Amino acid sequence: MKKILILFAHPAFQKSRINKILIHGVDDMEGITLHDLYQAYPEMDIDIEAEQKLVDAHDIIIFHHPFYWYSTPAILKEWQDLVLNHGWAYGHEGIKLKGKFIFQVLTAGGEKMAYCQQGYNKFTIRQLLRPFEQMANLCQMNYLPPFVVHGTHSITKQEVLEHKTTYLELLAGLRDETINLDDLANREYFNDYFTNK
Amino acid sequence: MEQGGFFFQALVYLTAAVVAVPVAKKLGLGSVLGYLLAGIIIGPFLFGFIGEEGQDVMHFAEFGVVMMLFLVGLELQPSMIWKLRKSIFGLGGFQTGITAAIIMGIAIIMGFAWQTGLAIGLTFALSSTAIVIQSLNEKGLMKTEAGQNAFSVLLFQDIAVIPILAILPYLAIKGLVTETTDVAHHSSTWVDGWPIWGTTLLTLGVISTIIFAGKYLISQAFRFIAKTDLRELFTIAALLLVISTAALMTMIGLSPALGTFVAGVVLAQSEYRHELETDIEPFKGLLLGLFFIAVGASIDFHLIAESPKLIFGLVAILIAVKFVVLFVIGYFFKMGLDKNMIFSFSLAQGGEFAFVLLSFSTSNSIISSDVANPLIAVVAISMALTPLLMLFNEKLIQPRFGTKESVKEADEMQEDKKVIIAGFGRYGSTIGRFLQANGVYATYLDIDPDNVDLLRKFDLKVFYGDASRNDLLKAAGAAEADLLIVAVDDPNKTKEIVATVKKNYPKLKLVVRSQSFLSSYSLIEQGVDRIQLDFLDSALRMGTDALCYLGHRRHESFRASKTYRKNVEKFIPELSEVWQDKSLLISEAKKRMQFLEKSMLQEKEDFHKEKDMGWDASDIIKEFGEGKI
């Protein structure tokens, strides 16, 4: 059984609609740790030692957050900057993350069609996530395709609940190692693994 | 039994109460039944410890009912009354009217004149405010829908007594023989012989005076008294307020209970509300207990023994008629079956007003005394049966319904305040305003009458009172509160408050302001949930400012202040374990402070010793690219 750490970042969780549903109750599942960063560090004063211990204790790391300016909310960047140290996460002696899995769970306002060369966002989600892919490479981690919920401004509750079901399926699959990683590697989104089997 | 003197009487009453009430409570019968039983036992017809003077005691003890209505009024904001207007006039009006009509009909069928019938009908339509409210309160049903509706009906009945007293004299039957000449009760008011419009104007005038005085004058007076810092003087003033209102109302021939109720409602918004509540409460309890004992003692067993069938038949008719009428009205007012049962069972009895009205009717030649006496027994028995009927409903009928009425469901009367702030000076009021800005409306308590007055001018709902007293905390709602914030500036007072809370409300979360390290240690020992050193934050902000003025980078200084604060907050619980030993405390505290200063300095100079390492490139340069940049 693999252990999963969800690093959740939402600076206005109270007002969130989608993420409230997605995140609700996931930590009731065995093997899943939900770490709400803005709740843990209201002053952004990240406890580096504690965070590194937490990462150490898990096999799969998920950045779960709304997609802000094609990236993460500020605290996750702060987390990367401070926790992923040279000599710990990367460098000659930095092998603590080696072999762990990492990917993102995103909610984005734009539809998928907006994220292509013809769309107003010009680039695909995968292109925009390159810095994270490279972060994984440098830390010798296995990068998995992102799980994306698009069109959050117009999505219905029913659709969100469907995404939630997929999310839970995904978490259970990763935890129980029932997901075919070779198949997954060829997918653009993690979602596709479930929708076009 | 002869009079026996004051001490002997007091001995009898108190002993009876002390023995009977706990037993009744233990048996699950409620205190009202306990008092009634005590009254029956010591009354003239069983053991005869007290004689006919029980009647006088009852008149005196009726004042307990007056106090109870004052307290009920204190719990009710005027806006609540407005909300309840439909049930007061709808439920109350229909109940009183229909019940009176049906009983009048029965009386006429039994061969009485219509005047007598009407008087009996109106008399029997009224229920017992004392028994109903006390019982509902004890069962925690007062704030439920059933409780509110029952209260509305009682309120209407209290108002209805005024016109009933006004019309009864016109029902006099010529030639009716009356034995009694007891007219002491209501005939000698100050307004006898006034025309109706005169008394109406006067009534309105007096009620406006009560409202005006309650709103503008009483608070001033209480502030003046509170400043003397004499507890008992405040109690005296509170009693004076209730008694003078009652006296005024009696003088103009109105129900004193109604007057004090109005006074209570007016003062419900006053800053002295909780203080008044705690001061009057014990007197109310005492007098009401006495009242119930007197009711028990007044049940004339000789009379019952003479014609048991008649008396119990009438009791059955009275309860059945009232119950059916209440139940039908409740049904039309769309009460759930379970709530309707509570409502109908609780109000199906005669009330204490019946004693007054029956003697008034006798003296006005409407009812002859040989009719009135059994009726008095009927009312008393029906009152004594009420707690039993409610128990019957609770134990045998309610369990049949799947849905028990939960207090949460209908909490119109409940205030939505779950946080109490004790101490509302500069510190506490900042917290309070901050909470308000976030939609949390706390109950505020402060002990300085001038401060309370000032803050009231800023529209803050501050109550006067000492938060280290359990009764005051209780009145402020400590039993239901989720959080108590102690923000007073006197460390000894803080300790007292914490001790009171820990003793009486062990589950209440405590967030406490602490003025010094030393008091923090003892507060931790007392088991508070969170401590804030009141100087720490502002001192560190000032320190940060100082660093900035000296040319340090602002973000760095800010982060340093957070590190410093975090460490100090970590020391406090650690040091609380050794604080009793002064020299050990000093050495331990010194050790920690020195370590903190040293490590922070080191971190400043040598980045990768501690945190911030990710922002430091010296390591990376060493490994990947020294010399190339």
PDB file of N, CA, C and O in Angstrom, chain B residues 250-280:
ATOM      1  N   THR B 250     -51.267  47.654  41.162  1.00  0.00           N
ATOM      2  CA  THR B 250     -52.377  47.317  42.050  1.00  0.00           C
ATOM      3  C   THR B 250     -53.200  48.566  42.367  1.00  0.00           C
ATOM      4  O   THR B 250     -54.415  48.521  42.429  1.00  0.00           O
ATOM      5  N   MET B 251     -52.492  49.672  42.529  1.00  0.00           N
ATOM      6  CA  MET B 251     -53.156  50.924  42.866  1.00  0.00           C
ATOM      7  C   MET B 251     -54.175  51.319  41.811  1.00  0.00           C
ATOM      8  O   MET B 251     -55.241  51.841  42.129  1.00  0.00           O
ATOM      9  N   ILE B 252     -53.851  51.091  40.561  1.00  0.00           N
ATOM     10  CA  ILE B 252     -54.803  51.482  39.520  1.00  0.00           C
ATOM     11  C   ILE B 252     -55.631  50.288  39.056  1.00  0.00           C
ATOM     12  O   ILE B 252     -56.298  50.345  38.031  1.00  0.00           O
ATOM     13  N   GLY B 253     -55.555  49.190  39.815  1.00  0.00           N
ATOM     14  CA  GLY B 253     -56.460  48.067  39.558  1.00  0.00           C
ATOM     15  C   GLY B 253     -56.047  47.183  38.408  1.00  0.00           C
ATOM     16  O   GLY B 253     -56.868  46.514  37.801  1.00  0.00           O
ATOM     17  N   LEU B 254     -54.751  47.172  38.080  1.00  0.00           N
ATOM     18  CA  LEU B 254     -54.280  46.285  37.009  1.00  0.00           C
ATOM     19  C   LEU B 254     -53.541  45.105  37.613  1.00  0.00           C
ATOM     20  O   LEU B 254     -53.156  45.121  38.779  1.00  0.00           O
ATOM     21  N   SER B 255     -53.320  44.092  36.785  1.00  0.00           N
ATOM     22  CA  SER B 255     -52.602  42.919  37.272  1.00  0.00           C
ATOM     23  C   SER B 255     -51.140  43.277  37.500  1.00  0.00           C
ATOM     24  O   SER B 255     -50.452  43.728  36.588  1.00  0.00           O
ATOM     25  N   PRO B 256     -50.656  43.104  38.726  1.00  0.00           N
ATOM     26  CA  PRO B 256     -49.249  43.445  39.000  1.00  0.00           C
ATOM     27  C   PRO B 256     -48.298  42.587  38.166  1.00  0.00           C
ATOM     28  O   PRO B 256     -47.230  43.048  37.756  1.00  0.00           O
ATOM     29  N   ALA B 257     -48.717  41.337  37.881  1.00  0.00           N
ATOM     30  CA  ALA B 257     -47.872  40.462  37.075  1.00  0.00           C
ATOM     31  C   ALA B 257     -47.650  41.056  35.688  1.00  0.00           C
ATOM     32  O   ALA B 257     -46.545  41.046  35.144  1.00  0.00           O
ATOM     33  N   LEU B 258     -48.726  41.624  35.139  1.00  0.00           N
ATOM     34  CA  LEU B 258     -48.615  42.214  33.812  1.00  0.00           C
ATOM     35  C   LEU B 258     -47.675  43.419  33.828  1.00  0.00           C
ATOM     36  O   LEU B 258     -46.848  43.603  32.930  1.00  0.00           O
ATOM     37  N   GLY B 259     -47.795  44.224  34.887  1.00  0.00           N
ATOM     38  CA  GLY B 259     -46.946  45.402  34.994  1.00  0.00           C
ATOM     39  C   GLY B 259     -45.477  45.050  35.068  1.00  0.00           C
ATOM     40  O   GLY B 259     -44.646  45.607  34.356  1.00  0.00           O
ATOM     41  N   THR B 260     -45.159  44.081  35.912  1.00  0.00           N
ATOM     42  CA  THR B 260     -43.750  43.720  36.035  1.00  0.00           C
ATOM     43  C   THR B 260     -43.269  43.038  34.768  1.00  0.00           C
ATOM     44  O   THR B 260     -42.103  43.149  34.398  1.00  0.00           O
ATOM     45  N   PHE B 261     -44.172  42.349  34.100  1.00  0.00           N
ATOM     46  CA  PHE B 261     -43.789  41.741  32.820  1.00  0.00           C
ATOM     47  C   PHE B 261     -43.367  42.832  31.834  1.00  0.00           C
ATOM     48  O   PHE B 261     -42.319  42.738  31.202  1.00  0.00           O
ATOM     49  N   VAL B 262     -44.173  43.888  31.758  1.00  0.00           N
ATOM     50  CA  VAL B 262     -43.821  44.994  30.863  1.00  0.00           C
ATOM     51  C   VAL B 262     -42.475  45.594  31.276  1.00  0.00           C
ATOM     52  O   VAL B 262     -41.593  45.832  30.445  1.00  0.00           O
ATOM     53  N   ALA B 263     -42.308  45.804  32.583  1.00  0.00           N
ATOM     54  CA  ALA B 263     -41.040  46.357  33.073  1.00  0.00           C
ATOM     55  C   ALA B 263     -39.879  45.446  32.674  1.00  0.00           C
ATOM     56  O   ALA B 263     -38.818  45.902  32.247  1.00  0.00           O
ATOM     57  N   GLY B 264     -40.104  44.138  32.800  1.00  0.00           N
ATOM     58  CA  GLY B 264     -39.065  43.180  32.419  1.00  0.00           C
ATOM     59  C   GLY B 264     -38.709  43.287  30.953  1.00  0.00           C
ATOM     60  O   GLY B 264     -37.535  43.337  30.586  1.00  0.00           O
ATOM     61  N   VAL B 265     -39.726  43.376  30.110  1.00  0.00           N
ATOM     62  CA  VAL B 265     -39.463  43.461  28.669  1.00  0.00           C
ATOM     63  C   VAL B 265     -38.658  44.719  28.347  1.00  0.00           C
ATOM     64  O   VAL B 265     -37.707  44.690  27.556  1.00  0.00           O
ATOM     65  N   VAL B 266     -39.055  45.829  29.001  1.00  0.00           N
ATOM     66  CA  VAL B 266     -38.348  47.082  28.730  1.00  0.00           C
ATOM     67  C   VAL B 266     -36.872  46.955  29.139  1.00  0.00           C
ATOM     68  O   VAL B 266     -35.975  47.418  28.441  1.00  0.00           O
ATOM     69  N   LEU B 267     -36.635  46.273  30.259  1.00  0.00           N
ATOM     70  CA  LEU B 267     -35.265  46.167  30.765  1.00  0.00           C
ATOM     71  C   LEU B 267     -34.482  45.039  30.089  1.00  0.00           C
ATOM     72  O   LEU B 267     -33.303  44.848  30.362  1.00  0.00           O
ATOM     73  N   ALA B 268     -35.138  44.295  29.214  1.00  0.00           N
ATOM     74  CA  ALA B 268     -34.452  43.172  28.559  1.00  0.00           C
ATOM     75  C   ALA B 268     -33.264  43.652  27.747  1.00  0.00           C
ATOM     76  O   ALA B 268     -32.320  42.909  27.505  1.00  0.00           O
ATOM     77  N   GLN B 269     -33.307  44.915  27.328  1.00  0.00           N
ATOM     78  CA  GLN B 269     -32.201  45.425  26.526  1.00  0.00           C
ATOM     79  C   GLN B 269     -31.197  46.208  27.362  1.00  0.00           C
ATOM     80  O   GLN B 269     -30.209  46.698  26.845  1.00  0.00           O
ATOM     81  N   SER B 270     -31.494  46.299  28.633  1.00  0.00           N
ATOM     82  CA  SER B 270     -30.610  47.083  29.493  1.00  0.00           C
ATOM     83  C   SER B 270     -29.332  46.333  29.806  1.00  0.00           C
ATOM     84  O   SER B 270     -29.275  45.108  29.793  1.00  0.00           O
ATOM     85  N   GLU B 271     -28.296  47.089  30.098  1.00  0.00           N
ATOM     86  CA  GLU B 271     -27.016  46.475  30.453  1.00  0.00           C
ATOM     87  C   GLU B 271     -27.081  45.768  31.801  1.00  0.00           C
ATOM     88  O   GLU B 271     -26.208  44.994  32.131  1.00  0.00           O
ATOM     89  N   TYR B 272     -28.127  46.052  32.583  1.00  0.00           N
ATOM     90  CA  TYR B 272     -28.213  45.438  33.909  1.00  0.00           C
ATOM     91  C   TYR B 272     -29.085  44.191  33.918  1.00  0.00           C
ATOM     92  O   TYR B 272     -29.430  43.672  34.958  1.00  0.00           O
ATOM     93  N   ARG B 273     -29.424  43.748  32.718  1.00  0.00           N
ATOM     94  CA  ARG B 273     -30.361  42.639  32.607  1.00  0.00           C
ATOM     95  C   ARG B 273     -29.880  41.400  33.359  1.00  0.00           C
ATOM     96  O   ARG B 273     -30.609  40.833  34.175  1.00  0.00           O
ATOM     97  N   HIS B 274     -28.644  40.972  33.103  1.00  0.00           N
ATOM     98  CA  HIS B 274     -28.180  39.736  33.734  1.00  0.00           C
ATOM     99  C   HIS B 274     -28.058  39.887  35.248  1.00  0.00           C
ATOM    100  O   HIS B 274     -28.343  38.971  36.000  1.00  0.00           O
ATOM    101  N   GLU B 275     -27.637  41.074  35.662  1.00  0.00           N
ATOM    102  CA  GLU B 275     -27.503  41.342  37.089  1.00  0.00           C
ATOM    103  C   GLU B 275     -28.873  41.290  37.772  1.00  0.00           C
ATOM    104  O   GLU B 275     -29.031  40.682  38.820  1.00  0.00           O
ATOM    105  N   LEU B 276     -29.862  41.912  37.142  1.00  0.00           N
ATOM    106  CA  LEU B 276     -31.223  41.896  37.700  1.00  0.00           C
ATOM    107  C   LEU B 276     -31.736  40.471  37.784  1.00  0.00           C
ATOM    108  O   LEU B 276     -32.325  40.063  38.781  1.00  0.00           O
ATOM    109  N   GLU B 277     -31.476  39.734  36.727  1.00  0.00           N
ATOM    110  CA  GLU B 277     -31.931  38.356  36.666  1.00  0.00           C
ATOM    111  C   GLU B 277     -31.392  37.550  37.842  1.00  0.00           C
ATOM    112  O   GLU B 277     -32.133  36.856  38.530  1.00  0.00           O
ATOM    113  N   THR B 278     -30.085  37.684  38.079  1.00  0.00           N
ATOM    114  CA  THR B 278     -29.482  36.877  39.135  1.00  0.00           C
ATOM    115  C   THR B 278     -29.926  37.347  40.515  1.00  0.00           C
ATOM    116  O   THR B 278     -29.972  36.569  41.440  1.00  0.00           O
ATOM    117  N   ASP B 279     -30.253  38.640  40.628  1.00  0.00           N
ATOM    118  CA  ASP B 279     -30.673  39.135  41.935  1.00  0.00           C
ATOM    119  C   ASP B 279     -32.097  38.715  42.278  1.00  0.00           C
ATOM    120  O   ASP B 279     -32.400  38.401  43.422  1.00  0.00           O
ATOM    121  N   ILE B 280     -32.977  38.735  41.305  1.00  0.00           N
ATOM    122  CA  ILE B 280     -34.389  38.457  41.568  1.00  0.00           C
ATOM    123  C   ILE B 280     -34.654  36.947  41.639  1.00  0.00           C
ATOM    124  O   ILE B 280     -35.510  36.481  42.386  1.00  0.00           O
TER     125      ILE B 280
END
